[in-house]
Coordinates of C-alpha atoms in Angstrom, one line a residue:
X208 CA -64.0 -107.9 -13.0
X209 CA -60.7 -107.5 -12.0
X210 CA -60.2 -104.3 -14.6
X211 CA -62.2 -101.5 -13.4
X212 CA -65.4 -102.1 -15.5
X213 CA -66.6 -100.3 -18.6
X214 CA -69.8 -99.0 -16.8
X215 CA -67.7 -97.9 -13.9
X216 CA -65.1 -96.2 -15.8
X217 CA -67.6 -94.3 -18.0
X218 CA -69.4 -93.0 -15.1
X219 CA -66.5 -91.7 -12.9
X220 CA -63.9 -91.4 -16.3
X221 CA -62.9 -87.5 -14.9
X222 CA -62.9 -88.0 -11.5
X223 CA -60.7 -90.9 -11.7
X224 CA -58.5 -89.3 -14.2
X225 CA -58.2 -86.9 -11.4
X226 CA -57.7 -88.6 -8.4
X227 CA -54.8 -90.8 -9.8
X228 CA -53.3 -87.4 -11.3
X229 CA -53.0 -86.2 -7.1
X230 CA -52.2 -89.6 -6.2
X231 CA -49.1 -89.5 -8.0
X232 CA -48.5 -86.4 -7.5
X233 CA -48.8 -86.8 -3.4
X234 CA -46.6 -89.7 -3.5
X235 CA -43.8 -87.7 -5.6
X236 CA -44.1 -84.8 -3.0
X237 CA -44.1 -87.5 0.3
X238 CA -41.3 -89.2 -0.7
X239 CA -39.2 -86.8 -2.8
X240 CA -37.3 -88.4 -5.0
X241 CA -33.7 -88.8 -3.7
X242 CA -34.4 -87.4 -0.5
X243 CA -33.8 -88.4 2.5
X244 CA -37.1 -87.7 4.9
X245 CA -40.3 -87.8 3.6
X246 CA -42.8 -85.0 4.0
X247 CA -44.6 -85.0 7.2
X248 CA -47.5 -82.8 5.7
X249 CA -49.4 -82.7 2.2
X250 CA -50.2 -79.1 1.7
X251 CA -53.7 -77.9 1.4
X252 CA -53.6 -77.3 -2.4
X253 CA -53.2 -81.1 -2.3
X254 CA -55.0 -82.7 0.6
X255 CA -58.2 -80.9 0.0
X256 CA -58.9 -81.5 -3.9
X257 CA -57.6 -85.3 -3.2
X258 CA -59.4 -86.1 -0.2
X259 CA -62.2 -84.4 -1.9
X260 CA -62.2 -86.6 -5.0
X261 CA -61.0 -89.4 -3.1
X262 CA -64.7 -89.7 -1.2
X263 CA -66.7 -89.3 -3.9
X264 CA -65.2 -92.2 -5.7
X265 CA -65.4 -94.3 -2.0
X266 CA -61.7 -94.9 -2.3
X267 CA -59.0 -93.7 0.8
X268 CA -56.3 -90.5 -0.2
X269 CA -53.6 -92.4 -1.4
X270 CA -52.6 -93.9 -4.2
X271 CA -53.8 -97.5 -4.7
X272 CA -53.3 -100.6 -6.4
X273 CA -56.8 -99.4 -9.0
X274 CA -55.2 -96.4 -9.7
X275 CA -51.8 -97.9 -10.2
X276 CA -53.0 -101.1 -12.1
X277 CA -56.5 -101.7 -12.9
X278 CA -57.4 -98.2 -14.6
X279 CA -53.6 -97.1 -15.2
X280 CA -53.8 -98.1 -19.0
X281 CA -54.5 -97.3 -22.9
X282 CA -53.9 -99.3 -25.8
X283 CA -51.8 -97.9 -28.3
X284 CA -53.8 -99.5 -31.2
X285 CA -57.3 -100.1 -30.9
X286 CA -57.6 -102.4 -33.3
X287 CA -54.8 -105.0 -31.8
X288 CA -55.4 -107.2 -28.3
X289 CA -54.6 -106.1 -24.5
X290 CA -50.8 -107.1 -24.6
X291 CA -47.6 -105.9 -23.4
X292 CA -46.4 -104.2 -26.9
X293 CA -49.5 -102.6 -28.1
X294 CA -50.6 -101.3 -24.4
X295 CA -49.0 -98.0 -22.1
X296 CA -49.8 -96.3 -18.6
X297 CA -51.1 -93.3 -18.5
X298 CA -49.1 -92.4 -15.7
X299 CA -45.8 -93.6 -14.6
X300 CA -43.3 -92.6 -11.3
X301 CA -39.1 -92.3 -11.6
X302 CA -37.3 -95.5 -12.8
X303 CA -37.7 -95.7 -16.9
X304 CA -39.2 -99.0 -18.6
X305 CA -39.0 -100.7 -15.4
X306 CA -41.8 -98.4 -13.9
X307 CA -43.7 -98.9 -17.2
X308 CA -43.4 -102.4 -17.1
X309 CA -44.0 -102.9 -13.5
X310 CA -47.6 -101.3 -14.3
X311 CA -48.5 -103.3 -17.5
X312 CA -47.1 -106.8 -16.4
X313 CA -49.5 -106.1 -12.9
X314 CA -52.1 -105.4 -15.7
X315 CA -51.5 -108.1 -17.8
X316 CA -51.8 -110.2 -14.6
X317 CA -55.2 -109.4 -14.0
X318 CA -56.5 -109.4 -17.7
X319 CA -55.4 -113.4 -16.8
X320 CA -58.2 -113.1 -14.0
X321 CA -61.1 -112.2 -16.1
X322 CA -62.0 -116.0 -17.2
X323 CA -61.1 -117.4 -14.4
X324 CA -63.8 -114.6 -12.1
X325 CA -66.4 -115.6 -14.7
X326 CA -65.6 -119.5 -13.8
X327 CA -66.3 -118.2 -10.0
X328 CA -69.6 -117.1 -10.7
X329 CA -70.3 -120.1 -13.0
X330 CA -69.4 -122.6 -10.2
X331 CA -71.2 -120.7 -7.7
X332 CA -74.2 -120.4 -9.4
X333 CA -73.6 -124.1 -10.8
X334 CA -73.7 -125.2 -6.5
X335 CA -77.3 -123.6 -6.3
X336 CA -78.8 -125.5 -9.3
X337 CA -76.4 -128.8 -8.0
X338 CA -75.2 -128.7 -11.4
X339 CA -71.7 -131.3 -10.9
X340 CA -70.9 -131.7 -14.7
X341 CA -70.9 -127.3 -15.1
X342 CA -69.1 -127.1 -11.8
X343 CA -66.5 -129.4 -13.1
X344 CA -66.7 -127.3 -16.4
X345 CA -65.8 -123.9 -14.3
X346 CA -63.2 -125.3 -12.1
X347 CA -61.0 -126.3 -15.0
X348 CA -61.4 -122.3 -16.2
X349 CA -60.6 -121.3 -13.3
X350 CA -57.7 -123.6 -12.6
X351 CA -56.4 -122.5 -16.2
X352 CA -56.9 -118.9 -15.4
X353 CA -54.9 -118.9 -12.3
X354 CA -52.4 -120.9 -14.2
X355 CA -51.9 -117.8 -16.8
X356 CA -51.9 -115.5 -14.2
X357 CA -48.7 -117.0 -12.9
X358 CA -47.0 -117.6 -16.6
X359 CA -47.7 -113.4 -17.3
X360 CA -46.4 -112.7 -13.7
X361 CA -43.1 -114.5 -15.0
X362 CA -43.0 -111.4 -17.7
X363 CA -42.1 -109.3 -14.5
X364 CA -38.7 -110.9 -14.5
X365 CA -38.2 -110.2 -18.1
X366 CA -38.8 -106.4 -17.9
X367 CA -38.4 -104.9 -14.4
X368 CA -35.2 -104.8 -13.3
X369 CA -34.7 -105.2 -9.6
X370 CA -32.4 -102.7 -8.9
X371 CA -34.3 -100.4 -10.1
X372 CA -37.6 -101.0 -8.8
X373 CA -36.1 -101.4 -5.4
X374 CA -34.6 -98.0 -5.3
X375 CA -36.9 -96.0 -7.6
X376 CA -40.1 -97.3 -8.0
X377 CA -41.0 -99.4 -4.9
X378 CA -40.7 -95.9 -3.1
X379 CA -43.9 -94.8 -4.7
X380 CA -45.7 -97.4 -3.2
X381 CA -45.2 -96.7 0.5
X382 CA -48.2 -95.8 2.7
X383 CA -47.8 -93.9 5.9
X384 CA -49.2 -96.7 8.1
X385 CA -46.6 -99.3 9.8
X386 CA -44.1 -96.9 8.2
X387 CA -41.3 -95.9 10.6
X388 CA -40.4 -93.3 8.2
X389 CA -43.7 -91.7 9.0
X390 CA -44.3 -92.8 12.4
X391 CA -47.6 -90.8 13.4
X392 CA -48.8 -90.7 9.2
X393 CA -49.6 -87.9 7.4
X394 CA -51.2 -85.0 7.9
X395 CA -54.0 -83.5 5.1
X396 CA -53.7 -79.8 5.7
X397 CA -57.0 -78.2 6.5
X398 CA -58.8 -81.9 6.1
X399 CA -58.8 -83.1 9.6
X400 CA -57.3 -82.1 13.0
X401 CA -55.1 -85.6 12.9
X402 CA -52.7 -86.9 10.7
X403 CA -53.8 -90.0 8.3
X404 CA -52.6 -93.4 8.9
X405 CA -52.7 -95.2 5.3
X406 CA -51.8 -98.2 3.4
X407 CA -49.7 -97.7 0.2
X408 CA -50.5 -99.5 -2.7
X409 CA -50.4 -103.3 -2.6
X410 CA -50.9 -106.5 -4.5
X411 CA -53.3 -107.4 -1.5
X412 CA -55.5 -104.8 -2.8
X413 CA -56.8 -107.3 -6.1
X414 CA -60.0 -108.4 -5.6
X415 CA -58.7 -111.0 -8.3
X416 CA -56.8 -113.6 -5.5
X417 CA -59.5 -112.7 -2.8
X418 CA -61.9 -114.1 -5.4
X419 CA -60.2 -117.1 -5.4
X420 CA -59.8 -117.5 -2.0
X421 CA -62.9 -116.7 -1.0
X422 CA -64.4 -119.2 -4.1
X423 CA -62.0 -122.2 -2.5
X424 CA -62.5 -121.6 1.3
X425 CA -59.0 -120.4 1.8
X426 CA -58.6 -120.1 6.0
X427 CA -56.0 -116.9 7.2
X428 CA -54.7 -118.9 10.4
X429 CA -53.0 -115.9 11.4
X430 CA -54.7 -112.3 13.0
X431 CA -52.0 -110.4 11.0
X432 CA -53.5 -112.3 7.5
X433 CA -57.2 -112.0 8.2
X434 CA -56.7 -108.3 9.4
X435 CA -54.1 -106.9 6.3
X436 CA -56.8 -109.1 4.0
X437 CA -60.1 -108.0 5.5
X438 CA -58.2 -104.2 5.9
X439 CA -56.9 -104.6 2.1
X440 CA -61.2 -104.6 0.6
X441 CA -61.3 -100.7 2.3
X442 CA -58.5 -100.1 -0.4
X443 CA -60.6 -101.6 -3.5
X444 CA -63.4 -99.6 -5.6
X445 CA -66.7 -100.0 -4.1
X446 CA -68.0 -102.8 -7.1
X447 CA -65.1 -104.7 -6.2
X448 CA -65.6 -104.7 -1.9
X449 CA -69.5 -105.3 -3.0
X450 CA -68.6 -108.5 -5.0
X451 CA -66.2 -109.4 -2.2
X452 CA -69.1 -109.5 0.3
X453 CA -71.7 -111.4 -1.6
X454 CA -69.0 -114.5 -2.4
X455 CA -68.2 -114.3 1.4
X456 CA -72.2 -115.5 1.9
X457 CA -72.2 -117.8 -0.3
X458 CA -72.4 -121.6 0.3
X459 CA -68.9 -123.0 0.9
X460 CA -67.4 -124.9 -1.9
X461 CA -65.1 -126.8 0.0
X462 CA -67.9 -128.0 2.4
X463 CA -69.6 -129.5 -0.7
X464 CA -67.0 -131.0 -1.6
X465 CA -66.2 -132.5 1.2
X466 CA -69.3 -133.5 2.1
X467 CA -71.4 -134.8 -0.7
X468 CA -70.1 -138.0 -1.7
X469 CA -72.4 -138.0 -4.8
X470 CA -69.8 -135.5 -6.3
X471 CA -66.9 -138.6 -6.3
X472 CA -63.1 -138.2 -6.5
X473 CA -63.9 -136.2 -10.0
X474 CA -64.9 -133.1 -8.1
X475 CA -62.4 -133.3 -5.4
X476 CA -59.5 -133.3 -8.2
X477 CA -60.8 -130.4 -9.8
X478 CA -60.8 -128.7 -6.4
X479 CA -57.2 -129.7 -5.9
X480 CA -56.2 -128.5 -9.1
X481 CA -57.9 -124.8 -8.8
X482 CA -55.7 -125.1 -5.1
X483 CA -52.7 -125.7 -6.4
X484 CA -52.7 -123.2 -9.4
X485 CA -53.1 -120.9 -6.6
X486 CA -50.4 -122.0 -4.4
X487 CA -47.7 -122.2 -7.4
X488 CA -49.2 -118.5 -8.0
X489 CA -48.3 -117.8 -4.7
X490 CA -45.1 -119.5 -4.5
X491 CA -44.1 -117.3 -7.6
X492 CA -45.0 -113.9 -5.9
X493 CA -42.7 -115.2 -2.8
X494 CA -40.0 -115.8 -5.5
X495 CA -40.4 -112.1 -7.0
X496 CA -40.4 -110.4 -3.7
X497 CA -37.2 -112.1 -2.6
X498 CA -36.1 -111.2 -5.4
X499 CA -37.1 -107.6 -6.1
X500 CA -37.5 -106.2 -2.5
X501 CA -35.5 -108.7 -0.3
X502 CA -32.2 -109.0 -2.1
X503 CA -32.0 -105.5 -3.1
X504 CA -32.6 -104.2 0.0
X505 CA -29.7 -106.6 1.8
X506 CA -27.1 -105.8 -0.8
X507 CA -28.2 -102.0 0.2
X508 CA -27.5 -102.6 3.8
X509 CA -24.2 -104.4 2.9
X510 CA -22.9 -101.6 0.8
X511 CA -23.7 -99.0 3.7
X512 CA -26.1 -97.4 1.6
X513 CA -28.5 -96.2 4.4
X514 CA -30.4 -93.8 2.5
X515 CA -31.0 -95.8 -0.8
X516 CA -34.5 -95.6 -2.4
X517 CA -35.2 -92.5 0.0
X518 CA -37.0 -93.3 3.3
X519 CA -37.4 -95.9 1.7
X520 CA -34.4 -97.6 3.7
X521 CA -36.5 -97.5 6.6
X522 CA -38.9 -99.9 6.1
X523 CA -36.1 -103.0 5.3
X524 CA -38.2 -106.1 3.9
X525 CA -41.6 -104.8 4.5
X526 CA -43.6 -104.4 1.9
X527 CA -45.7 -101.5 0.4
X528 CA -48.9 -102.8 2.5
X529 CA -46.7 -102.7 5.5
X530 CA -46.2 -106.2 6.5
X531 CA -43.2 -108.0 6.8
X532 CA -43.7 -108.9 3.1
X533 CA -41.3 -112.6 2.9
X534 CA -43.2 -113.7 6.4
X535 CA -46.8 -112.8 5.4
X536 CA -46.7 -113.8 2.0
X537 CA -44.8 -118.0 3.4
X538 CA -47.8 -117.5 5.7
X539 CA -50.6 -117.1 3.4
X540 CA -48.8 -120.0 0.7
X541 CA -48.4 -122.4 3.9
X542 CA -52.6 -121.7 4.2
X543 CA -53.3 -122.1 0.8
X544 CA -51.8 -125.4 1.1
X545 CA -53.9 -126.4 4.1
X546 CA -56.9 -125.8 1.6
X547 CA -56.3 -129.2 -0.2
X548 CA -58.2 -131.8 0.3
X549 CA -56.2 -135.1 1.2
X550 CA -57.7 -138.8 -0.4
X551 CA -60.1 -140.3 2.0

């Protein structure tokens, strides 16, 4: 369920067609393309109708990764698959077929997801009925799944160009939380008496990898990982924080694994393997954010550019969710790692 789903799209088709139409067009006025300071205040006519559709739909006023990704897209022939040529966003920001092509590679990304969720629910369920052979069975999907997501991500490096994204598109993404730019957030005119501390639009908001991690016991060692993760699921469409919940009270796979020695090595591998699909997924996404966000932003700094990609400038290698975005995402790789389970 990584794609919004059909029931959930038919039932809220207007007011999400809505919502991302003033979530675009809040984070065009915010950060004013090719200025130099963002706005400190979204005007009434704004705030109000947003905020408004915002909590009926159980999502926070600003644009987010489900707008942006998971409901951002129409297929430009029925009749032919969910793939890069035959697809299109329905909205897009400032920075050509890179902004395009940022949305539909994310998209593509998830689509991966979709077996590898249903091999979630099939090992969980599998745990319940102690059903090894089917949990073997759901493992390898999942493994495979995760395995695809990483060869689409790979498309990203084929069609977004850095440059680009760094100074254009990434600036669409910014939240007014952690965001020196915005130090004291934003303030909805005649929604509340205080300005709005938010989170822009981040990968972190994909209830696809929390899956995952939640399916192979994945430990945040760090406060600042538990807390963006955990904060991250107020930033996801209420099915997805739902699903979210119930895998986080369910029995622990890796706690089977580790201690029913009925199961044998066989099990154990297939663990391993799901673990490492996701740390070479996660070594990728380190790659692409050196290379899209951290190089770009140095070679800014080096020219003198202090201005380039707007306010964007201000916020240096932190990415859209805030963080230091190199740091976390080492962090989180280095704890997927400490998931395997070593020969005994």
């Amino acid at each position: 369920m990584p794609l919004l789903s059909t029931s959930y799209l038919r039932g809220h088709r207007e007011l999400r067609l809505a919502r991302m139409a003033l979530g675009f067009i809040t984070m065009g006025y915010v950060w004013q393309e090719g200025g130099h300071q963002p706005a400190k205040v979204l005007p009434k006519a704004l705030a109000v109708p947003f905020c408004t559709v915002s909590k009926m739909l159980g999502l926070p006023p600003i644009l987010v990764y489900a707008d942006c990704v998971l409901a951002n897209w129409r297929l430009r022939d029925p009749d032919r698959p969910l793939e890069i040529e035959n697809v299109d966003t329905l909205f897009t920001v400032p920075g050509g077929e890179s902004s395009r092509s940022f949305f539909l590679v994310s998209l593509l990304v998830e689509q991966s997801a979709c077996t590898g969720l249903q091999g979630v629910a099939t090992v969980m369920n599998s745990m319940l009925a102690g059903d090894i052979a089917a949990m073997l069975e759901a493992l390898a999907v999942v493994r495979d799944s995760i395995g695809r997501m990483t060869e689409v991500f790979k498309l990203m490096h084929k069609y977004v160009d850095p440059t680009l994204f760094h100074n254009s598109v990434r600036t669409f993404f910014m939240g007014w939380k952690n965001n020196p730019a915005l130090p004291d957030g934003l303030w909805y005119e005649g929604v509340g008496e205080q300005p709005l501390r938010l989170t822009g639009c981040s990968a972190g908001q994909s209830s696809s990898i929390q899956c995952f991690d939640l399916l192979l016991g994945v430990q945040y060692s760090h406060d600042t990982g538990r807390s963006f993760m955990k904060t991250m699921r107020a930033y996801m469409p209420p099915p997805h924080r739902q699903l979210l919940e119930t895998l986080s009270g369910w029995p622990s796979l890796r706690q089977l694994v580790l201690s029913d020695p009925a199961s044998g090595p066989e099990l154990r591998r297939a663990y391993n393997s799901c673990v490492l699909a996701l740390v070479d997924l996660r070594c990728f996404h380190l790659n692409t954010v050196a290379r899209y966000v951290a190089v770009p932003s140095s070679r800014a700094k080096l020219g003198g550019c202090p201005f380039a990609g707007g306010g964007l400038a201000l916020q240096g290698d932190r990415g859209s969710g805030g963080t230091n975005a190199l740091l976390f995402l080492k962090g989180i790789r280095d704890d997927t790692k400490r998931a395997l389970l070593t020969d005994q």
